[in-house]
Short mmCIF file of C-alpha atoms and ligand atoms in Angstrom, two decimals:
data_model
loop_
_atom_site.label_atom_id
_atom_site.label_comp_id
_atom_site.label_asym_id
_atom_site.label_seq_id
_atom_site.Cartn_x
_atom_site.Cartn_y
_atom_site.Cartn_z
CA UNK A 1 39.23 78.76 132.91
CA UNK A 2 35.66 79.84 133.68
CA UNK A 3 32.98 78.04 135.71
CA UNK A 4 29.29 77.70 134.89
CA UNK A 5 26.21 76.80 136.92
CA UNK A 6 24.39 73.51 136.32
CA UNK A 7 21.19 75.61 136.08
CA UNK A 8 22.60 77.99 133.48
CA UNK A 9 21.02 81.21 134.73
CA UNK A 10 24.08 83.14 135.86
CA UNK A 11 27.19 84.25 133.93
CA UNK A 12 30.37 82.16 134.05
CA UNK A 13 32.77 83.10 136.88
CA UNK A 14 36.43 82.64 137.79
CA UNK A 15 37.73 79.82 140.01
CA UNK A 16 38.10 82.14 143.01
CA UNK A 17 34.55 83.46 142.63
CA UNK A 18 33.12 79.94 142.31
CA UNK A 19 34.98 78.91 145.48
CA UNK A 20 33.94 82.03 147.41
CA UNK A 21 30.27 81.64 146.44
CA UNK A 22 29.95 77.88 147.00
CA UNK A 23 26.41 77.62 145.64
CA UNK A 24 25.74 79.54 142.41
CA UNK A 25 23.21 82.43 142.80
CA UNK A 26 20.66 80.57 140.61
CA UNK A 27 20.67 77.64 143.06
CA UNK A 28 22.87 75.53 140.76
CA UNK A 29 26.29 73.99 141.31
CA UNK A 30 29.46 75.19 139.62
CA UNK A 31 31.31 73.10 137.04
CA UNK A 32 34.18 73.87 134.64
CA UNK A 33 32.88 75.41 131.41
CA UNK A 34 34.81 72.74 129.53
CA UNK A 35 36.35 69.76 131.28
CA UNK A 36 40.05 69.75 130.44
CA UNK A 37 41.71 66.57 129.19
CA UNK A 38 44.36 65.31 131.58
CA UNK A 39 45.45 62.56 129.18
CA UNK A 40 48.39 64.55 127.76
CA UNK A 41 49.76 64.94 131.32
CA UNK A 42 49.47 61.36 132.52
CA UNK A 43 53.02 60.30 131.66
CA UNK A 44 54.53 63.39 133.32
CA UNK A 45 52.40 63.14 136.42
CA UNK A 46 52.68 59.41 137.17
CA UNK A 47 55.57 59.62 139.63
CA UNK A 48 54.78 62.96 141.32
CA UNK A 49 54.46 63.02 145.12
CA UNK A 50 50.97 63.89 146.37
CA UNK A 51 51.36 67.67 146.87
CA UNK A 52 53.08 68.17 143.49
CA UNK A 53 50.38 66.14 141.75
CA UNK A 54 47.69 68.17 143.49
CA UNK A 55 49.32 71.45 142.46
CA UNK A 56 49.69 70.32 138.83
CA UNK A 57 46.09 69.13 138.64
CA UNK A 58 44.57 72.20 140.31
CA UNK A 59 46.60 74.54 138.10
CA UNK A 60 44.37 73.45 135.19
CA UNK A 61 41.38 74.98 136.99
CA UNK A 62 42.67 77.69 139.34
CA UNK A 63 43.95 79.79 136.45
CA UNK A 64 43.35 83.04 138.38
CA UNK A 65 45.74 82.04 141.19
CA UNK A 66 49.50 82.44 140.68
CA UNK A 67 51.25 79.06 140.44
CA UNK A 68 53.64 79.96 143.27
CA UNK A 69 50.70 80.87 145.53
CA UNK A 70 48.87 77.68 144.58
CA UNK A 71 51.99 75.69 145.51
CA UNK A 72 51.99 77.25 148.98
CA UNK A 73 48.26 76.65 149.45
CA UNK A 74 48.66 72.98 148.56
CA UNK A 75 51.75 72.50 150.73
CA UNK A 76 49.95 73.91 153.76
CA UNK A 77 46.87 71.79 153.06
CA UNK A 78 48.64 68.43 153.16
CA UNK A 79 51.27 69.34 155.76
CA UNK A 80 49.17 68.07 158.67
CA UNK A 81 48.64 64.53 157.37
CA UNK A 82 50.27 61.81 159.45
CA UNK A 83 51.46 59.64 156.53
CA UNK A 84 54.17 60.76 154.11
CA UNK A 85 52.22 59.39 151.14
CA UNK A 86 49.10 61.37 152.23
CA UNK A 87 46.83 58.73 150.60
CA UNK A 88 48.63 55.37 150.90
CA UNK A 89 47.41 52.19 149.24
CA UNK A 90 47.28 48.99 151.27
CA UNK A 91 47.18 45.60 149.63
CA UNK A 92 44.68 43.15 151.15
CA UNK A 93 45.05 40.52 148.43
CA UNK A 94 46.24 40.31 144.81
CA UNK A 95 43.02 41.79 143.51
CA UNK A 96 41.83 43.81 146.49
CA UNK A 97 43.43 47.09 147.54
CA UNK A 98 42.39 49.79 150.01
CA UNK A 99 43.03 53.51 149.61
CA UNK A 100 43.47 54.94 153.11
CA UNK A 101 41.93 58.41 153.12
CA UNK A 102 42.01 58.88 156.90
CA UNK A 103 45.48 60.28 157.56
CA UNK A 104 44.32 63.90 157.88
CA UNK A 105 43.75 65.86 161.12
CA UNK A 106 40.18 64.56 161.74
CA UNK A 107 40.81 61.02 160.43
CA UNK A 108 38.23 61.10 157.62
CA UNK A 109 38.45 61.74 153.88
CA UNK A 110 36.74 65.13 154.23
CA UNK A 111 40.09 66.55 155.39
CA UNK A 112 41.40 66.33 151.79
CA UNK A 113 38.87 68.92 150.68
CA UNK A 114 38.44 71.03 153.79
CA UNK A 115 42.13 71.55 154.49
CA UNK A 116 42.43 72.91 150.94
CA UNK A 117 39.25 74.99 151.21
CA UNK A 118 40.53 76.61 154.43
CA UNK A 119 43.75 77.68 152.74
CA UNK A 120 41.88 78.92 149.64
CA UNK A 121 39.67 81.04 151.93
CA UNK A 122 42.70 82.44 153.68
CA UNK A 123 44.38 83.38 150.39
CA UNK A 124 41.18 85.10 149.31
CA UNK A 125 40.96 87.08 152.56
CA UNK A 126 44.58 88.15 152.15
CA UNK A 127 43.72 89.37 148.64
CA UNK A 128 40.46 91.19 149.47
CA UNK A 129 41.21 92.29 153.04
CA UNK A 130 37.64 91.29 154.00
CA UNK A 131 37.23 88.99 157.02
CA UNK A 132 34.60 86.24 156.87
CA UNK A 133 32.38 84.37 159.31
CA UNK A 134 31.85 80.78 158.31
CA UNK A 135 28.57 79.31 159.53
CA UNK A 136 27.67 75.64 159.16
CA UNK A 137 25.50 72.95 160.73
CA UNK A 138 26.78 69.42 161.19
CA UNK A 139 25.62 66.05 162.38
CA UNK A 140 29.22 64.87 162.68
CA UNK A 141 32.24 64.57 160.39
CA UNK A 142 31.87 67.67 158.21
CA UNK A 143 31.86 70.03 161.18
CA UNK A 144 35.06 68.58 162.62
CA UNK A 145 36.82 68.64 159.23
CA UNK A 146 35.65 72.23 158.57
CA UNK A 147 36.83 73.40 161.98
CA UNK A 148 40.25 71.83 161.47
CA UNK A 149 40.47 73.28 157.96
CA UNK A 150 39.83 76.80 159.27
CA UNK A 151 41.66 76.58 162.59
CA UNK A 152 43.86 79.60 163.26
CA UNK A 153 43.28 81.14 159.81
CA UNK A 154 43.61 84.94 159.93
CA UNK A 155 40.36 86.75 159.25
CA UNK A 156 38.16 83.64 159.55
CA UNK A 157 35.73 82.97 162.39
CA UNK A 158 34.07 79.58 162.34
CA UNK A 159 30.68 78.91 163.89
CA UNK A 160 29.47 75.31 163.74
CA UNK A 161 26.02 74.33 165.00
CA UNK A 162 25.45 70.78 166.17
CA UNK A 163 22.68 69.02 168.12
CA UNK A 164 23.82 68.84 171.75
CA UNK A 165 24.06 65.26 172.99
CA UNK A 166 23.26 63.75 169.60
CA UNK A 167 26.69 63.40 168.03
CA UNK A 168 29.33 60.95 169.18
CA UNK A 169 31.52 62.05 172.12
CA UNK A 170 34.65 61.77 169.94
CA UNK A 171 33.15 63.87 167.17
CA UNK A 172 32.21 66.48 169.77
CA UNK A 173 35.75 66.46 171.15
CA UNK A 174 37.21 66.97 167.67
CA UNK A 175 35.15 70.17 167.41
CA UNK A 176 35.35 71.47 170.96
CA UNK A 177 38.90 70.67 172.11
CA UNK A 178 40.87 72.62 169.51
CA UNK A 179 41.96 75.42 171.85
CA UNK A 180 41.60 77.84 168.89
CA UNK A 181 40.10 81.25 169.61
CA UNK A 182 38.57 81.66 166.12
CA UNK A 183 36.39 78.55 166.47
CA UNK A 184 32.95 78.54 168.11
CA UNK A 185 31.22 75.16 168.45
CA UNK A 186 27.55 75.92 169.14
CA UNK A 187 25.69 73.16 170.98
CA UNK A 188 22.10 73.57 169.86
CA UNK A 189 19.31 72.58 172.24
CA UNK A 190 17.35 70.72 169.58
CA UNK A 191 17.76 68.40 166.58
CA UNK A 192 20.05 68.69 163.55
CA UNK A 193 17.03 69.77 161.49
CA UNK A 194 16.25 72.58 163.99
CA UNK A 195 19.84 73.78 163.64
CA UNK A 196 19.72 73.65 159.85
CA UNK A 197 16.37 75.45 159.61
CA UNK A 198 17.55 78.28 161.87
CA UNK A 199 20.80 78.54 159.93
CA UNK A 200 18.99 78.86 156.58
CA UNK A 201 16.96 81.78 157.94
CA UNK A 202 20.16 83.50 159.06
CA UNK A 203 21.62 83.16 155.54
CA UNK A 204 18.46 84.65 154.01
CA UNK A 205 18.99 87.91 155.93
CA UNK A 206 21.24 89.57 153.31
CA UNK A 207 21.89 92.65 155.41
CA UNK A 208 23.16 90.57 158.31
CA UNK A 209 25.16 88.35 155.94
CA UNK A 210 27.00 91.40 154.57
CA UNK A 211 27.54 92.83 158.05
CA UNK A 212 29.50 89.80 159.30
CA UNK A 213 30.83 88.52 155.94
CA UNK A 214 28.80 85.32 156.15
CA UNK A 215 30.05 82.31 154.19
CA UNK A 216 28.80 78.72 154.00
CA UNK A 217 30.96 75.64 154.27
CA UNK A 218 29.10 72.88 152.53
CA UNK A 219 29.57 69.84 150.44
CA UNK A 220 28.71 71.49 147.13
CA UNK A 221 31.79 73.72 146.86
CA UNK A 222 33.61 73.00 143.61
CA UNK A 223 37.00 73.15 145.35
CA UNK A 224 36.00 70.15 147.45
CA UNK A 225 35.28 68.06 144.38
CA UNK A 226 38.52 69.05 142.63
CA UNK A 227 40.58 68.33 145.75
CA UNK A 228 39.06 64.84 145.82
CA UNK A 229 39.91 64.15 142.16
CA UNK A 230 43.57 64.16 143.16
CA UNK A 231 43.52 61.02 145.33
CA UNK A 232 41.80 59.05 142.57
CA UNK A 233 44.58 60.07 140.23
CA UNK A 234 47.29 59.38 142.80
CA UNK A 235 45.82 55.93 143.50
CA UNK A 236 45.48 55.13 139.80
CA UNK A 237 49.22 55.69 139.35
CA UNK A 238 50.09 53.49 142.32
CA UNK A 239 48.03 50.45 141.41
CA UNK A 240 50.00 47.55 139.88
CA UNK A 241 50.55 48.61 136.25
CA UNK A 242 48.74 45.58 134.80
CA UNK A 243 45.70 46.31 137.00
CA UNK A 244 45.35 50.08 136.59
CA UNK A 245 42.80 50.06 133.82
CA UNK A 246 41.03 46.93 135.10
CA UNK A 247 40.36 48.17 138.62
CA UNK A 248 36.93 49.28 139.86
CA UNK A 249 37.01 52.07 142.45
CA UNK A 250 34.60 51.20 145.28
CA UNK A 251 33.24 54.28 147.07
CA UNK A 252 31.18 54.45 150.31
CA UNK A 253 28.63 57.09 149.34
CA UNK A 254 26.22 59.56 150.96
CA UNK A 255 26.09 62.91 149.17
CA UNK A 256 27.69 61.57 145.97
CA UNK A 257 30.56 64.06 146.46
CA UNK A 258 33.39 61.58 146.78
CA UNK A 259 32.45 59.30 143.87
CA UNK A 260 31.55 62.24 141.64
CA UNK A 261 35.18 63.40 141.82
CA UNK A 262 36.39 60.05 140.49
CA UNK A 263 33.80 59.99 137.76
CA UNK A 264 34.76 63.51 136.59
CA UNK A 265 38.37 62.39 136.41
CA UNK A 266 37.31 59.50 134.20
CA UNK A 267 35.54 62.03 131.95
CA UNK A 268 38.78 64.00 131.82
CA UNK A 269 40.45 61.04 130.17
CA UNK A 270 41.88 58.93 132.99
CA UNK A 271 41.14 55.33 131.94
CA UNK A 272 39.50 54.21 135.19
CA UNK A 273 37.39 51.11 134.57
CA UNK A 274 34.39 52.06 136.69
CA UNK A 275 32.88 52.90 140.07
CA UNK A 276 30.93 50.93 142.62
CA UNK A 277 28.60 53.12 144.70
CA UNK A 278 28.30 51.57 148.18
CA UNK A 279 25.45 52.88 150.33
CA UNK A 280 24.28 52.03 153.82
CA UNK A 281 20.56 51.41 154.51
CA UNK A 282 19.86 54.97 153.29
CA UNK A 283 20.02 53.72 149.74
CA UNK A 284 18.52 56.36 147.43
CA UNK A 285 21.53 56.05 145.11
CA UNK A 286 21.56 52.25 145.09
CA UNK A 287 17.87 52.26 144.16
CA UNK A 288 18.57 54.78 141.41
CA UNK A 289 21.34 52.71 139.84
CA UNK A 290 19.14 49.61 140.00
CA UNK A 291 15.91 51.15 138.67
CA UNK A 292 16.47 54.59 137.12
CA UNK A 293 14.14 56.10 139.74
CA UNK A 294 15.54 58.76 142.06
CA UNK A 295 13.16 58.64 144.99
CA UNK A 296 13.40 60.23 148.40
CA UNK A 297 13.05 57.96 151.43
CA UNK A 298 13.10 58.54 155.19
CA UNK A 299 16.56 58.88 156.76
CA UNK A 300 17.09 55.92 159.08
CA UNK A 301 20.06 56.43 161.46
CA UNK A 302 22.72 53.77 160.85
CA UNK A 303 26.10 52.69 162.22
CA UNK A 304 27.70 54.56 159.26
CA UNK A 305 26.25 57.96 160.28
CA UNK A 306 28.16 60.13 157.78
CA UNK A 307 26.24 58.41 155.00
CA UNK A 308 22.80 58.92 156.61
CA UNK A 309 21.62 61.08 153.76
CA UNK A 310 18.69 60.83 151.39
CA UNK A 311 19.07 63.83 149.08
CA UNK A 312 22.51 63.49 147.49
CA UNK A 313 23.23 67.18 146.86
CA UNK A 314 26.15 66.58 144.48
CA UNK A 315 24.04 64.37 142.27
CA UNK A 316 22.93 67.48 140.35
CA UNK A 317 26.42 67.66 138.80
CA UNK A 318 26.07 64.09 137.54
CA UNK A 319 22.61 64.87 136.13
CA UNK A 320 24.07 67.82 134.21
CA UNK A 321 26.39 65.56 132.22
CA UNK A 322 24.04 62.56 132.08
CA UNK A 323 21.37 64.78 130.50
CA UNK A 324 23.60 66.17 127.76
CA UNK A 325 24.84 69.34 129.53
CA UNK A 326 21.40 70.91 129.22
CA UNK A 327 20.70 73.39 132.08
CA UNK A 328 16.99 73.60 131.20
CA UNK A 329 16.68 69.83 131.66
CA UNK A 330 18.56 70.04 134.98
CA UNK A 331 16.17 72.74 136.21
CA UNK A 332 13.18 70.64 135.21
CA UNK A 333 14.52 67.50 136.93
CA UNK A 334 15.41 69.34 140.14
CA UNK A 335 12.00 71.05 140.14
CA UNK A 336 10.14 67.75 139.68
CA UNK A 337 12.22 66.12 142.40
CA UNK A 338 11.67 69.04 144.78
CA UNK A 339 7.90 69.10 144.35
CA UNK A 340 7.20 65.34 144.22
CA UNK A 341 10.19 63.76 146.01
CA UNK A 342 10.84 61.57 142.99
CA UNK A 343 12.17 61.63 139.43
CA UNK A 344 12.11 58.83 136.86
CA UNK A 345 14.80 59.00 134.20
CA UNK A 346 13.44 58.17 130.74
CA UNK A 347 16.42 56.11 129.68
CA UNK A 348 18.78 55.75 132.58
CA UNK A 349 22.23 54.50 131.62
CA UNK A 350 24.29 53.56 134.68
CA UNK A 351 27.39 53.68 132.47
CA UNK A 352 30.39 52.40 134.37
CA UNK A 353 28.58 52.51 137.75
CA UNK A 354 27.44 49.55 139.82
CA UNK A 355 25.99 49.78 143.33
CA UNK A 356 25.15 48.00 146.58
CA UNK A 357 23.49 48.53 149.95
CA UNK A 358 24.61 47.46 153.44
CA UNK A 359 22.38 47.49 156.51
CA UNK A 360 23.78 47.58 160.04
CA UNK A 361 23.77 43.78 160.35
CA UNK A 362 25.93 43.36 157.24
CA UNK A 363 28.22 46.23 158.32
CA UNK A 364 29.02 44.38 161.56
CA UNK A 365 29.42 41.09 159.68
CA UNK A 366 31.84 42.65 157.17
CA UNK A 367 33.93 44.26 159.92
CA UNK A 368 34.33 40.75 161.41
CA UNK A 369 35.03 39.06 158.05
CA UNK A 370 37.63 41.59 156.90
CA UNK A 371 39.38 41.35 160.26
CA UNK A 372 39.41 37.55 160.18
CA UNK A 373 40.56 37.33 156.56
CA UNK A 374 43.05 40.21 156.28
CA UNK A 375 43.83 41.14 159.90
CA UNK A 376 42.66 44.67 159.13
CA UNK A 377 40.04 46.79 160.93
CA UNK A 378 37.70 48.76 158.64
CA UNK A 379 35.43 51.53 159.91
CA UNK A 380 31.64 51.12 159.43
CA UNK A 381 31.55 53.40 156.34
CA UNK A 382 34.38 51.58 154.61
CA UNK A 383 32.70 48.26 155.48
CA UNK A 384 29.79 49.16 153.15
CA UNK A 385 32.31 48.92 150.30
CA UNK A 386 32.71 45.14 150.64
CA UNK A 387 29.24 44.19 149.39
CA UNK A 388 28.57 42.67 145.93
CA UNK A 389 31.93 43.72 144.51
CA UNK A 390 32.26 43.53 140.72
CA UNK A 391 34.52 40.82 139.27
CA UNK A 392 38.16 41.76 138.70
CA UNK A 393 40.49 43.90 140.81
CA UNK A 394 38.86 46.38 143.21
CA UNK A 395 40.16 49.36 145.15
CA UNK A 396 38.00 50.21 148.17
CA UNK A 397 38.21 53.80 149.42
CA UNK A 398 38.63 53.73 153.21
CA UNK A 399 36.87 56.94 154.21
CA UNK A 400 37.45 57.02 157.97
CA UNK A 401 39.76 55.60 160.64
CA UNK A 402 37.99 52.91 162.72
CA UNK A 403 38.99 54.62 165.99
CA UNK A 404 36.38 57.31 165.23
CA UNK A 405 33.67 54.67 165.79
CA UNK A 406 34.95 52.69 168.80
CA UNK A 407 31.51 51.46 169.92
CA UNK A 408 30.70 49.83 166.58
CA UNK A 409 34.15 48.25 166.40
CA UNK A 410 33.94 46.96 169.95
CA UNK A 411 30.49 45.48 169.33
CA UNK A 412 31.73 43.70 166.20
CA UNK A 413 35.23 42.59 167.23
CA UNK A 414 35.41 43.00 170.98
CA UNK A 415 38.61 45.04 170.63
CA UNK A 416 39.38 48.70 171.31
CA UNK A 417 40.30 50.73 168.25
CA UNK A 418 42.31 53.79 169.23
CA UNK A 419 44.30 56.58 167.60
CA UNK A 420 46.83 58.83 169.36
CA UNK A 421 45.20 62.04 168.11
CA UNK A 422 41.85 60.98 169.57
CA UNK A 423 43.45 59.89 172.86
CA UNK A 424 45.17 63.28 173.13
CA UNK A 425 41.79 65.02 172.83
CA UNK A 426 40.60 63.33 176.00
CA UNK A 427 43.13 65.39 177.98
CA UNK A 428 42.00 68.74 176.58
CA UNK A 429 39.27 71.03 177.94
CA UNK A 430 35.93 71.13 176.08
CA UNK A 431 34.91 74.65 174.98
CA UNK A 432 31.38 74.93 173.60
CA UNK A 433 28.54 77.40 173.72
CA UNK A 434 24.94 76.33 174.41
CA UNK A 435 22.46 78.06 172.12
CA UNK A 436 18.75 77.98 171.32
CA UNK A 437 18.11 77.00 167.68
CA UNK A 438 16.60 80.35 166.68
CA UNK A 439 17.87 82.78 164.03
CA UNK A 440 17.86 85.58 166.63
CA UNK A 441 20.07 83.65 169.05
CA UNK A 442 22.52 82.72 166.27
CA UNK A 443 22.75 86.28 164.96
CA UNK A 444 23.26 87.69 168.45
CA UNK A 445 26.05 85.18 169.08
CA UNK A 446 27.83 85.99 165.80
CA UNK A 447 27.57 89.75 166.41
CA UNK A 448 28.92 89.38 169.95
CA UNK A 449 31.92 87.39 168.69
CA UNK A 450 33.23 89.46 165.79
C1 PLP B 501 31.06 62.14 154.39
C2 PLP B 501 31.48 60.74 154.52
C3 PLP B 501 31.09 59.76 153.57
C4 PLP B 501 30.18 60.08 152.40
O1 PLP B 501 30.80 60.92 151.46
P1 PLP B 501 29.93 61.61 150.30
O2 PLP B 501 30.83 62.56 149.63
O3 PLP B 501 28.79 62.31 151.02
O4 PLP B 501 29.45 60.54 149.41
C5 PLP B 501 31.56 58.47 153.73
N1 PLP B 501 32.35 58.12 154.76
C6 PLP B 501 32.74 59.03 155.70
C7 PLP B 501 33.60 58.57 156.82
C8 PLP B 501 32.32 60.36 155.61
O5 PLP B 501 32.72 61.24 156.55
#
């Protein structure tokens, strides 16, 4: 199978090339040239354990990786999850289920994709013999998940920039207490935007990028989306049989990466009823689904910080299909949006999507209500998924463990939410490197640590 760019200005590439490049050279995002139909496989796949299902699904796309190698990559990727089902379903009531996506090493759903990406990178390095330096900037969860995905991988050095003093102490510990000697958390003396601006300049220096084998770890990598398709499929098979095709998947959303994976799976022939896009107060996607206008707003920090996003970078993949797989139209839309901060769809069809918005007051209220009603503690991101639910059975994706956000939980419930892996971190030494947010300082640090 080959992969094309949403902007259509580069030739199709193999799976491994699409994964290695992340972003396509024309600025577009990679997608399969033709989406395969998974319908013929549904009966055979229904009872597979998580890793076997993942291997079978990915084998439709990763056609340039040997099946035996793919099996090993997948096994390693889900070996560090603390639940034998990897993505267990919990029943709250007859028509309300939760899909727990927080059993990975950093207790958030991003582990599903970044554990796999780390092992794909390692396989690629083994094949090419070329070491890589991964550079990323984070305001929280992604950095921790990336670091844990790349921990101890031969030939990979990971450099993650974050704003010193502006991420939660637990998030900082997840990045800085790994004890791994190939991981370099860089505490930037400045804001997240300062870190990101300096990082972009470093990537633009092609000579330097080649010298250190620079690679980005970001939310637009195709492998991340495909890895996420698997838990939708796994959950679909484990819903009560009479509810499978009636259930709406409810997805706390920021970058549109998580929900896009489910929607692609629906396009591949899995009869999922629909998707509910749950945003926090940064509601660009909720406004879009209500009005057909995609309009940038200011990011307002919320108690669900991993969804504090206004430009949903994965949305371009949705636009590609929604606009009839026409790369010229995608280029025009992205150009208009970039120059004016807004795009109005001529005839926007939300299809099987619905949406909602939760501000911080309703997040706290929901955490209390869910606890009172079901004796279950949801994290602030998952809480957004309990607003304006469509009629019929719903499955809410629980994207993080509540213990990652102890202050919000304590404020809402007056209880301490803890997790052994986070408690263990408190005993370990913090190793971080203070750095000025300038391209020169970043380059000097990377050169000195090759
Ligand atoms: C990243 C993240 C989200 C948002 O996911 P998107 O793919 O950006 O929509 C939601 N919840 C948690 C806990 C996250 O870390």
